[in-house]
Amino acid sequence: MTRRHREHGRPRMRTLALSLAASVLPLVTASAAVAPQLAVEPVPFAMDATNQAAWWNPVAEHDGATYFAFDAPADEENLHEVHIAKRTDTGEWTVGCLRAGDGSCVRYNDDIGHHQPSIAVDGRGHIHAFVSMHGHGWRYYRSDEPGSVTTLTNHSAEMPDTDGGVTYPTTTSTPTGDVYLIARVASAETGASPSGRLYRWDVDTSTWTRVAVFAHEPGYAIYPDQLQADRRGQVHILWEWADGSASGIRHLGSYLVYQPEHDRFVGAGGLPVRVPVTTEAPADVVYQPLEGEESKDDGTSSVDPGIQSAKLVLLDPAVRPGAVAYRYRPEPGALFQVRWAQWDGRRWVRETIYSGAMETEAAIGATYHDRVARVYYTFKPPMCDPGSTERGGLFLAEKEVSLRPVRTDAGWTVSLLEDESAILRLATTTRDDGTDVLYLAAPNIDDPPASRLYYATLPRTEDSAEGSADVLASASAAEDETNWAYAADVMVSSALTPQSGGTCLVDGNRTDRNSRWISARGDLTPTATIQLAQPVDVDRVEVYSGYFTDSRAIVRAFTVELLVDGLWQPVASVTDNTRNPVVVDVAGSAPADQVRLVLTDPSGYEGGSDLARVFEVEVYGSRVP
């Protein structure tokens, strides 16, 4: 028989203001407050699943417009295009690709963590893009018209060091309209070990020059993190050191300031520093020295202590030394902490923002305005663990910082900003009024069509960084009644990967993309059978499916069956569905100890992408005496 079902839709654009009292947070030593309102808007263009990096600068703002650069899907597998999207201050989007000589969109090989874009906009409005380089010659594009995302053409031949192999380019613009770039460059000039180099685009002469080799030591490689220009045009540079030519774990987080008016480099203390610096740089250059058992020769990313990902903020007044937010593993085998380092006039003062039981992603963002610092970070979503009391998501730590810091880990206010969109990578910029603009990437290698890019804004409010209550972990699979499917045994007809099996259906997680049952390709009618711990008079079944903004990923049609006296009985069906979740009423059915979903139309996709993508199945009713 067919029964009615209730559907609950979600808006495509939303504003999130999550109360921590009702949120699921990791255990931290910090203060909690009601989170500021994060306005999230899906970018209306497809993003490639390989659009993932930590060192990049894929966002820029100029004359009221926001620019997002991203890897976009190409027609062939293992290739991507590079697109740049422009959002006007009225919310209108346009997009263009980087153009080859024949007018077609250029395509490059996929390479997560290396082949991602950085952009900047100069004082005349021309867009500069450095893309898809991992030891390659320059791949540099510039818009032929100011503000145009459809006229970016190849200008690689204009770059210095055309004989070099370039990796990790990241950019900034100055108040006078120049553009600066740092990158790791391997060339015969510096031998087998790649060096860190600083380049400048002179907006008046429309030329690129190399400013300096700012870091180099044989046997070690540099990993650029970020650079920013202050209001006087000084360029603040952030990087890490790695053993050998490459390593997943790095050391000796380092900071320099280039002063164009004097054509010199200085450390945080303001004293001139001779470049290229080495791993033996002065103490005011190294914001994170070696600790404990850490060695600069460590190189095992999954075990060894060290740094992975860092971002810079400039404090008021803007010509002062910057502060650094970064991920640091303090001892072998430990999880990464989120740390903050700030120069107090004599030394670097370090604080721990997060040191808990969850692993952060290799992505971090940091901003500052009107005495309040913000640090953004993300947690890896739990992998289908019904016992988990924590969830992944985008988190914000805020603190009113003093220009004369005292070492203390207290005072950081931690908020859960977003836990529905599986944000794994991010970038930030800040407007003059203090509003943060966030580039939020949700790549999905297991289900590439579900990969999404989001534009978000977060204003600053008068009560930013104020709070009182401790943030504690808490969770419940159901608010005021029993979900009989929670942590039950599940058998599914197929799974796309070992990590996307039936356990994901009953772990209490309705939103994380890493906590979904995804059926295998070729399984045209996927089924999921839930073994209840005891017989239940089932009243309703709730099905959470799809992916936040992708209506095609939602289950289109399915039947609910109950095992009664050893026989399967269909008790409800849903057809032509485009909503998530779907709540199916099955009241009046006989007691059952197994519930089965038969997906007759797994999604709105066709072919190899027509898979079941189900976050959670919840079963409610009364226990049979």
XYZ file of C-alpha atoms in Angstrom:
625
model
C 0.000 0.000 0.000
C 1.043 3.628 -0.488
C 1.051 6.031 2.412
C 1.462 9.765 2.483
C 4.828 11.268 3.257
C 5.905 14.594 4.686
C 8.672 16.569 3.028
C 10.867 19.285 4.493
C 12.790 21.553 2.098
C 15.934 23.588 2.676
C 16.719 26.991 1.162
C 19.523 27.282 -1.360
C 20.794 30.399 0.400
C 20.874 30.533 4.126
C 22.104 32.436 7.144
C 23.442 30.368 10.016
C 23.468 31.508 13.628
C 24.116 28.361 15.647
C 23.814 28.342 19.399
C 26.588 26.337 20.979
C 24.201 24.993 23.567
C 22.552 22.982 20.810
C 25.631 22.302 18.680
C 28.003 19.378 18.754
C 31.499 20.592 19.494
C 34.841 19.040 20.352
C 36.106 19.435 23.886
C 38.287 22.552 24.023
C 39.579 24.921 26.654
C 37.918 28.115 25.529
C 34.884 30.301 26.007
C 31.664 29.853 24.053
C 29.278 32.417 22.630
C 26.438 32.470 20.172
C 28.072 32.320 16.774
C 27.892 35.377 14.524
C 25.667 35.051 11.489
C 27.433 33.371 8.585
C 25.673 34.053 5.279
C 26.445 31.195 2.871
C 25.734 31.250 -0.855
C 26.574 28.447 -3.292
C 28.742 29.580 -6.177
C 26.572 28.703 -9.210
C 29.338 26.963 -11.161
C 30.743 23.430 -10.983
C 33.925 22.888 -8.967
C 36.347 20.023 -9.555
C 36.886 17.584 -6.694
C 40.636 18.287 -6.849
C 40.196 21.962 -5.934
C 42.027 21.497 -2.643
C 45.012 23.391 -1.264
C 46.202 25.161 1.885
C 48.874 27.568 0.553
C 46.743 29.223 -2.149
C 45.159 32.652 -2.489
C 42.072 31.933 -4.633
C 40.031 34.985 -3.555
C 40.385 38.709 -4.219
C 38.202 41.801 -3.985
C 38.418 44.961 -6.081
C 36.028 47.883 -6.640
C 33.164 46.133 -4.867
C 33.520 42.842 -6.777
C 34.635 39.489 -5.397
C 36.719 37.105 -7.499
C 36.949 33.338 -6.892
C 39.452 31.173 -8.786
C 38.918 27.420 -8.818
C 39.629 24.214 -10.648
C 36.584 23.209 -12.683
C 35.726 19.822 -14.236
C 37.035 19.096 -17.727
C 35.493 16.683 -20.225
C 38.320 14.149 -19.801
C 39.120 12.310 -16.590
C 42.167 13.403 -14.581
C 42.093 16.860 -16.166
C 40.650 20.167 -15.032
C 40.060 23.661 -16.355
C 40.753 26.792 -14.330
C 37.819 29.165 -13.988
C 37.464 32.570 -12.363
C 34.059 33.692 -11.115
C 33.120 37.286 -10.406
C 30.375 38.359 -8.009
C 29.182 41.953 -8.101
C 28.058 43.800 -5.000
C 24.471 43.168 -6.129
C 24.998 39.398 -6.160
C 25.296 38.816 -9.917
C 27.741 36.087 -10.989
C 29.759 35.699 -14.178
C 32.479 33.170 -14.959
C 35.225 32.624 -17.489
C 38.016 30.143 -18.108
C 41.685 30.686 -18.884
C 42.014 30.863 -22.662
C 44.402 29.093 -24.984
C 45.600 30.766 -28.172
C 42.729 29.262 -30.173
C 40.153 30.547 -27.695
C 39.449 27.195 -26.031
C 39.691 26.627 -22.291
C 43.117 25.393 -21.222
C 43.258 22.089 -19.336
C 45.842 20.762 -16.912
C 46.465 17.473 -15.113
C 44.794 16.973 -11.747
C 47.135 17.166 -8.746
C 45.575 17.737 -5.334
C 47.537 20.174 -3.203
C 49.638 21.475 -6.102
C 47.606 22.324 -9.216
C 45.365 24.947 -7.630
C 45.119 28.682 -8.449
C 46.168 31.912 -6.763
C 44.952 35.289 -7.984
C 45.371 39.005 -7.387
C 43.858 42.148 -8.884
C 46.161 45.099 -9.567
C 45.364 48.778 -9.212
C 44.057 49.021 -12.760
C 41.654 46.136 -12.248
C 43.575 43.511 -14.225
C 43.291 39.972 -12.849
C 46.507 37.967 -12.431
C 46.265 34.180 -12.116
C 48.999 31.639 -11.360
C 47.743 28.116 -11.843
C 48.462 24.369 -11.944
C 52.203 24.315 -11.323
C 54.095 21.538 -9.563
C 57.654 21.992 -10.704
C 56.461 23.329 -14.069
C 57.442 26.453 -15.932
C 55.278 29.503 -15.359
C 51.565 29.143 -16.029
C 50.567 32.776 -15.680
C 47.421 34.379 -17.088
C 46.267 37.981 -17.027
C 43.009 39.608 -18.069
C 43.270 41.738 -21.178
C 40.494 43.979 -19.861
C 40.072 45.350 -16.309
C 37.624 43.340 -14.218
C 37.033 40.813 -16.991
C 36.928 37.105 -16.162
C 36.479 36.170 -19.814
C 39.678 37.664 -21.273
C 42.441 35.907 -19.297
C 45.223 34.866 -21.663
C 48.688 33.408 -21.264
C 51.443 35.865 -20.335
C 53.952 33.341 -18.948
C 56.753 34.582 -21.187
C 56.738 37.923 -19.331
C 57.827 36.310 -16.034
C 61.411 36.301 -14.742
C 63.162 32.966 -14.130
C 61.588 31.245 -17.107
C 64.047 28.370 -16.681
C 62.679 27.495 -13.240
C 60.226 24.890 -12.014
C 57.535 26.658 -9.993
C 55.368 25.356 -7.133
C 53.022 26.946 -4.559
C 52.530 30.462 -5.966
C 50.626 32.796 -3.664
C 49.830 36.477 -4.139
C 48.886 39.825 -2.645
C 48.097 43.360 -3.845
C 49.446 46.586 -2.346
C 47.581 49.835 -1.647
C 49.403 51.417 -4.610
C 48.135 48.723 -6.977
C 51.270 46.592 -7.372
C 51.072 42.808 -7.074
C 53.580 40.642 -5.203
C 54.079 36.906 -5.556
C 56.094 34.300 -3.679
C 56.737 30.782 -4.920
C 59.064 27.839 -4.486
C 61.341 27.781 -7.522
C 63.845 25.123 -8.562
C 66.530 26.214 -10.997
C 70.189 25.714 -11.835
C 70.978 28.970 -10.025
C 70.265 27.493 -6.589
C 71.103 23.845 -7.300
C 69.080 20.791 -6.371
C 67.245 22.450 -3.476
C 64.384 24.796 -4.462
C 64.413 28.335 -3.104
C 61.802 30.849 -1.975
C 61.537 33.811 -4.334
C 59.679 37.117 -4.210
C 58.411 38.805 -7.389
C 56.775 42.179 -8.058
C 54.352 43.421 -10.703
C 54.833 47.165 -11.211
C 51.397 48.451 -12.132
C 52.839 51.649 -13.648
C 55.232 49.893 -16.043
C 53.230 46.668 -16.424
C 56.312 44.526 -15.835
C 57.329 41.656 -13.558
C 60.730 41.584 -11.823
C 62.320 39.279 -9.322
C 62.850 41.117 -6.024
C 64.989 38.517 -4.248
C 65.668 34.939 -3.313
C 64.498 35.309 0.269
C 65.083 31.743 1.558
C 67.397 28.932 0.465
C 69.495 26.205 2.059
C 70.944 23.132 0.342
C 69.168 19.991 1.522
C 65.935 21.790 2.431
C 62.890 23.110 0.604
C 60.604 26.010 1.441
C 56.811 25.821 1.536
C 55.132 29.212 1.001
C 52.104 29.903 3.188
C 51.016 33.480 2.557
C 52.079 37.054 1.965
C 50.223 40.287 2.706
C 50.914 43.953 2.073
C 50.292 46.530 4.797
C 49.094 50.124 4.330
C 52.680 51.346 3.793
C 53.284 48.796 1.064
C 55.530 46.569 3.158
C 55.201 42.914 2.207
C 54.903 40.338 4.996
C 56.022 36.820 4.022
C 55.194 33.495 5.687
C 56.684 30.059 4.946
C 57.876 26.727 6.377
C 60.965 24.539 5.873
C 61.023 20.861 4.846
C 63.757 18.278 4.716
C 64.904 17.329 1.219
C 63.027 18.498 -1.832
C 59.518 17.868 -0.464
C 57.744 16.625 2.651
C 54.242 16.416 4.063
C 55.414 17.761 7.435
C 57.404 20.961 7.800
C 59.303 22.861 10.466
C 60.589 26.235 11.618
C 57.642 28.408 10.708
C 59.231 31.622 9.430
C 58.325 35.265 8.844
C 60.021 38.161 7.037
C 59.019 41.662 6.022
C 60.184 43.215 2.757
C 60.451 47.023 2.844
C 60.351 48.323 -0.747
C 61.316 51.884 0.215
C 64.616 50.586 1.577
C 64.862 47.472 -0.627
C 65.619 45.350 2.412
C 64.218 42.548 4.545
C 63.676 42.727 8.294
C 62.553 40.305 10.969
C 59.702 40.830 13.420
C 62.069 42.836 15.618
C 62.697 45.343 12.853
C 66.386 44.596 12.376
C 67.703 44.061 8.841
C 68.105 40.435 7.784
C 70.427 39.293 5.024
C 68.729 37.092 2.445
C 68.470 34.338 1.506
C 67.852 33.217 5.078
C 68.413 29.580 6.093
C 67.068 27.292 8.784
C 69.509 29.068 11.124
C 67.666 32.384 10.777
C 67.488 34.839 13.718
C 64.931 34.160 16.455
C 62.637 37.005 15.365
C 62.279 35.326 11.946
C 61.175 31.964 13.390
C 57.713 32.178 14.958
C 57.611 28.412 15.673
C 60.990 26.905 16.622
C 61.627 23.190 17.034
C 59.998 21.697 20.136
C 60.662 18.517 22.119
C 61.603 15.605 19.872
C 61.021 17.576 16.667
C 63.876 17.674 14.179
C 64.096 19.756 11.036
C 65.033 16.508 9.292
C 61.708 14.844 10.155
C 59.632 14.140 7.084
C 56.883 11.576 7.786
C 53.664 13.568 7.519
C 51.478 11.037 9.340
C 53.691 10.737 12.428
C 56.427 13.334 12.878
C 56.031 16.608 14.794
C 55.894 19.816 12.832
C 53.816 22.389 10.966
C 51.288 21.948 8.203
C 49.519 25.089 6.990
C 49.758 28.650 8.351
C 48.139 32.026 7.686
C 49.128 35.586 8.488
C 47.206 38.510 9.962
C 48.328 42.145 10.141
C 47.602 43.884 13.428
C 46.848 47.570 14.040
C 48.722 49.701 13.344
C 49.253 47.880 10.080
C 53.004 48.465 9.972
C 53.563 46.336 13.078
C 54.714 42.718 12.774
C 51.977 40.305 11.875
C 50.599 37.399 13.881
C 50.311 33.815 12.652
C 47.616 31.141 12.953
C 48.868 27.647 12.144
C 48.509 23.885 12.608
C 51.200 22.216 14.693
C 51.782 18.627 15.785
C 53.733 18.891 19.059
C 54.951 15.297 19.404
C 55.181 12.080 17.383
C 51.805 10.599 16.517
C 49.805 13.446 18.078
C 46.893 15.259 16.471
C 47.454 18.712 15.051
C 46.828 21.648 17.346
C 45.622 25.052 16.173
C 48.073 27.670 17.430
C 48.555 31.433 17.458
C 51.941 33.202 17.479
C 52.365 36.956 18.024
C 55.429 39.159 18.401
C 55.371 41.092 21.694
C 58.268 43.434 20.904
C 60.974 41.089 22.185
C 59.928 37.543 21.334
C 57.258 35.398 19.722
C 54.455 34.528 22.158
C 52.616 31.314 21.292
C 49.136 30.193 22.357
C 47.092 27.054 21.748
C 43.618 27.682 20.384
C 42.583 24.037 19.960
C 44.134 20.844 21.297
C 41.495 18.142 21.400
C 40.384 14.738 20.225
C 39.590 15.633 16.606
C 41.946 16.121 13.683
C 41.856 19.427 11.859
C 42.070 19.608 8.090
C 45.130 21.080 6.364
C 43.357 24.403 5.982
C 43.298 27.485 8.135
C 42.288 31.126 7.782
C 42.974 34.203 9.875
C 41.712 37.798 9.873
C 41.890 40.894 12.085
C 39.826 44.047 12.508
C 39.343 46.557 15.338
C 41.348 44.607 17.941
C 39.583 41.292 17.292
C 41.436 38.404 15.679
C 39.613 35.534 14.006
C 40.950 32.079 13.219
C 38.981 29.703 10.973
C 39.627 25.963 10.871
C 37.844 22.767 9.922
C 37.651 19.287 11.409
C 37.688 16.045 9.511
C 34.146 14.623 9.677
C 33.785 11.403 11.664
C 33.822 8.281 9.527
C 30.481 6.591 10.219
C 31.058 6.063 13.941
C 27.721 5.685 15.796
C 29.530 6.285 19.104
C 30.956 9.655 18.080
C 29.902 12.688 20.126
C 31.694 15.105 17.835
C 31.197 16.237 14.264
C 33.158 17.927 11.561
C 32.497 21.428 10.370
C 33.789 24.956 10.002
C 34.809 26.531 13.304
C 35.688 30.069 14.331
C 37.909 31.151 17.217
C 37.805 34.843 18.175
C 39.785 36.877 20.653
C 40.417 40.517 21.422
C 44.180 40.701 21.098
C 46.566 43.094 22.736
C 49.496 44.531 20.839
C 51.558 43.542 23.882
C 50.453 39.914 24.288
C 50.863 37.904 27.451
C 51.165 34.156 27.036
C 47.756 32.693 27.813
C 45.492 30.227 26.061
C 42.394 31.745 27.658
C 40.012 34.152 26.030
C 39.446 32.440 22.691
C 35.732 32.228 21.915
C 34.974 29.143 19.804
C 31.884 28.879 17.589
C 30.607 26.240 15.207
C 29.793 28.195 12.039
C 28.741 25.514 9.560
C 28.391 21.733 9.657
C 26.136 20.933 6.683
C 28.327 21.504 3.642
C 31.439 19.411 4.420
C 33.844 22.342 4.123
C 37.407 21.039 3.860
C 39.387 23.953 2.388
C 39.078 27.699 2.791
C 40.531 31.134 2.141
C 39.676 34.540 3.578
C 39.876 38.259 2.972
C 38.549 41.172 5.031
C 36.681 44.279 3.925
C 37.238 47.760 5.333
C 34.186 47.435 7.611
C 35.591 44.243 9.150
C 33.352 41.821 7.276
C 35.183 38.631 6.407
C 34.677 37.151 2.949
C 35.155 33.385 2.941
C 35.979 31.084 0.059
C 34.692 27.695 1.226
C 35.455 24.559 -0.772
C 33.712 21.238 -0.212
C 35.530 18.789 -2.512
C 34.330 15.199 -2.707
C 36.693 12.722 -4.327
C 34.344 9.767 -3.729
C 31.426 11.566 -5.389
C 32.878 14.308 -7.643
C 29.524 15.766 -8.828
C 28.786 16.581 -5.190
C 31.833 18.893 -4.932
C 30.768 22.457 -4.197
C 32.208 25.941 -3.766
C 30.574 28.509 -1.477
C 30.797 32.270 -1.046
C 30.202 33.378 2.533
C 30.361 36.569 4.559
C 30.708 37.027 8.309
C 30.308 40.540 9.742
C 31.799 41.648 13.002
C 29.410 42.519 15.801
C 29.787 44.438 19.012
C 29.813 41.247 21.071
C 32.446 39.493 18.968
C 34.995 37.669 21.094
C 32.843 37.962 24.234
C 31.647 34.829 25.990
C 31.473 33.023 29.287
C 30.428 29.369 29.093
C 32.838 26.508 28.457
C 32.513 24.604 25.199
C 31.818 20.942 25.947
C 31.095 17.956 23.746
C 27.462 16.817 23.622
C 25.327 14.881 21.200
C 22.046 13.054 20.891
C 20.780 10.941 18.028
C 17.200 11.990 18.803
C 15.887 14.974 20.696
C 12.950 13.597 22.682
C 12.283 10.073 21.422
C 14.162 6.947 20.475
C 15.579 6.445 17.022
C 15.560 2.646 16.893
C 17.865 2.548 13.888
C 20.725 4.336 15.659
C 23.827 2.098 15.836
C 21.842 -0.885 14.509
C 23.304 -3.575 12.269
C 22.892 -2.715 8.581
C 23.268 -4.726 5.396
C 23.417 -2.897 2.050
C 23.332 -4.270 -1.466
C 26.544 -2.457 -2.401
C 28.924 0.343 -1.396
C 31.024 2.603 -3.578
C 33.991 2.427 -1.175
C 34.763 0.623 2.092
C 34.233 3.964 3.854
C 30.724 4.526 2.451
C 28.992 1.401 3.696
C 25.820 0.763 5.633
C 27.159 1.823 9.023
C 27.024 5.400 7.756
C 23.220 5.170 7.653
C 22.842 4.776 11.408
C 25.653 6.821 12.996
C 23.443 9.759 13.994
C 25.025 12.092 11.438
C 22.522 13.685 9.060
C 24.776 16.130 7.202
C 28.473 15.240 6.886
C 29.316 14.114 3.368
C 31.900 11.640 4.725
C 29.113 9.949 6.637
C 26.886 8.718 3.797
C 25.991 5.349 2.366
C 26.867 5.580 -1.322
C 25.915 2.625 -3.480
C 28.248 1.110 -6.066
C 28.058 1.847 -9.764
C 25.926 -0.719 -11.561
C 23.619 -1.308 -8.596
C 20.408 -0.137 -10.245
C 18.106 -0.825 -7.285
C 20.134 -0.326 -4.112
C 18.740 -1.712 -0.863
C 19.524 -1.129 2.797
C 18.281 -3.495 5.500
C 18.332 -2.347 9.138
C 18.199 -4.963 11.884
C 16.455 -3.424 14.892
C 17.575 -4.538 18.336
C 14.005 -5.573 19.196
C 10.538 -5.547 17.593
C 9.062 -2.070 17.157
C 5.639 -0.742 16.154
C 7.068 1.589 13.529
C 5.328 4.973 13.216
C 7.604 6.715 10.738
C 10.860 6.462 8.837
C 13.007 9.543 8.113
C 15.428 9.488 5.180
C 18.199 12.088 4.821
C 19.812 11.977 1.406
C 21.673 13.876 -1.272
C 24.046 16.757 -0.726
C 23.213 20.187 0.653
C 22.534 22.203 -2.524
C 22.473 19.424 -5.122
C 18.866 18.382 -5.628
C 19.925 15.798 -8.213
C 21.739 13.814 -5.502
C 18.542 13.341 -3.462
C 16.856 9.932 -3.613
C 14.039 10.195 -6.137
C 11.932 7.135 -5.364
C 11.938 4.321 -2.800
C 9.727 1.915 -0.886
C 9.769 1.132 2.818
C 9.350 -2.523 3.728
C 8.969 -4.198 7.144
C 9.840 -7.803 7.977
C 6.687 -9.160 9.635
C 6.485 -12.841 10.604
C 9.362 -13.637 8.288
C 7.843 -11.944 5.231
C 8.696 -8.574 3.709
C 5.688 -6.252 3.509
C 5.809 -2.951 1.597
C 4.238 -0.294 3.833
C 4.993 2.984 2.084
C 6.431 4.425 -1.099
C 7.826 7.771 -2.189
C 8.037 8.931 -5.813
C 9.190 12.051 -7.669
C 11.013 13.286 -4.592
C 13.229 16.393 -4.652
C 13.249 17.186 -0.925
C 15.588 16.351 1.938
C 14.686 14.973 4.416
C 11.621 12.866 3.660
C 9.510 11.741 6.627
C 7.386 8.706 5.750
C 4.359 7.822 7.914
C 3.860 4.072 8.384
C 1.617 4.116 11.474
C -0.686 1.106 11.828
C 1.787 -1.405 10.477
C 2.478 -4.670 12.290
C 5.466 -4.947 14.680
C 8.758 -5.559 12.890
C 12.382 -6.163 13.757
C 13.818 -5.272 10.335
C 13.279 -2.278 8.065
C 14.302 -2.269 4.420
C 14.606 0.583 1.956
C 14.413 -0.337 -1.716
C 15.602 2.552 -3.876
C 13.832 2.302 -7.209
C 15.335 5.607 -8.414
C 18.519 6.401 -6.460
C 19.037 9.967 -7.735
C 18.386 12.513 -10.432
C 21.625 11.619 -12.170
C 22.054 9.194 -15.024
C 24.685 6.616 -15.903
C 27.637 6.102 -13.594
C 26.624 8.969 -11.297
C 23.145 7.512 -10.570
C 24.029 6.318 -7.066
C 22.291 6.205 -3.721
C 23.634 8.961 -1.494
C 21.960 8.595 1.897
C 23.201 10.325 5.039
C 20.892 8.703 7.553
C 17.845 6.517 8.024
C 15.948 6.980 11.289
C 13.184 4.709 12.549
C 10.687 5.889 15.180
C 7.869 4.102 16.971
C 7.025 2.288 20.185
C 8.752 -0.745 21.580
C 6.695 -3.934 21.530
C 6.210 -5.190 25.122
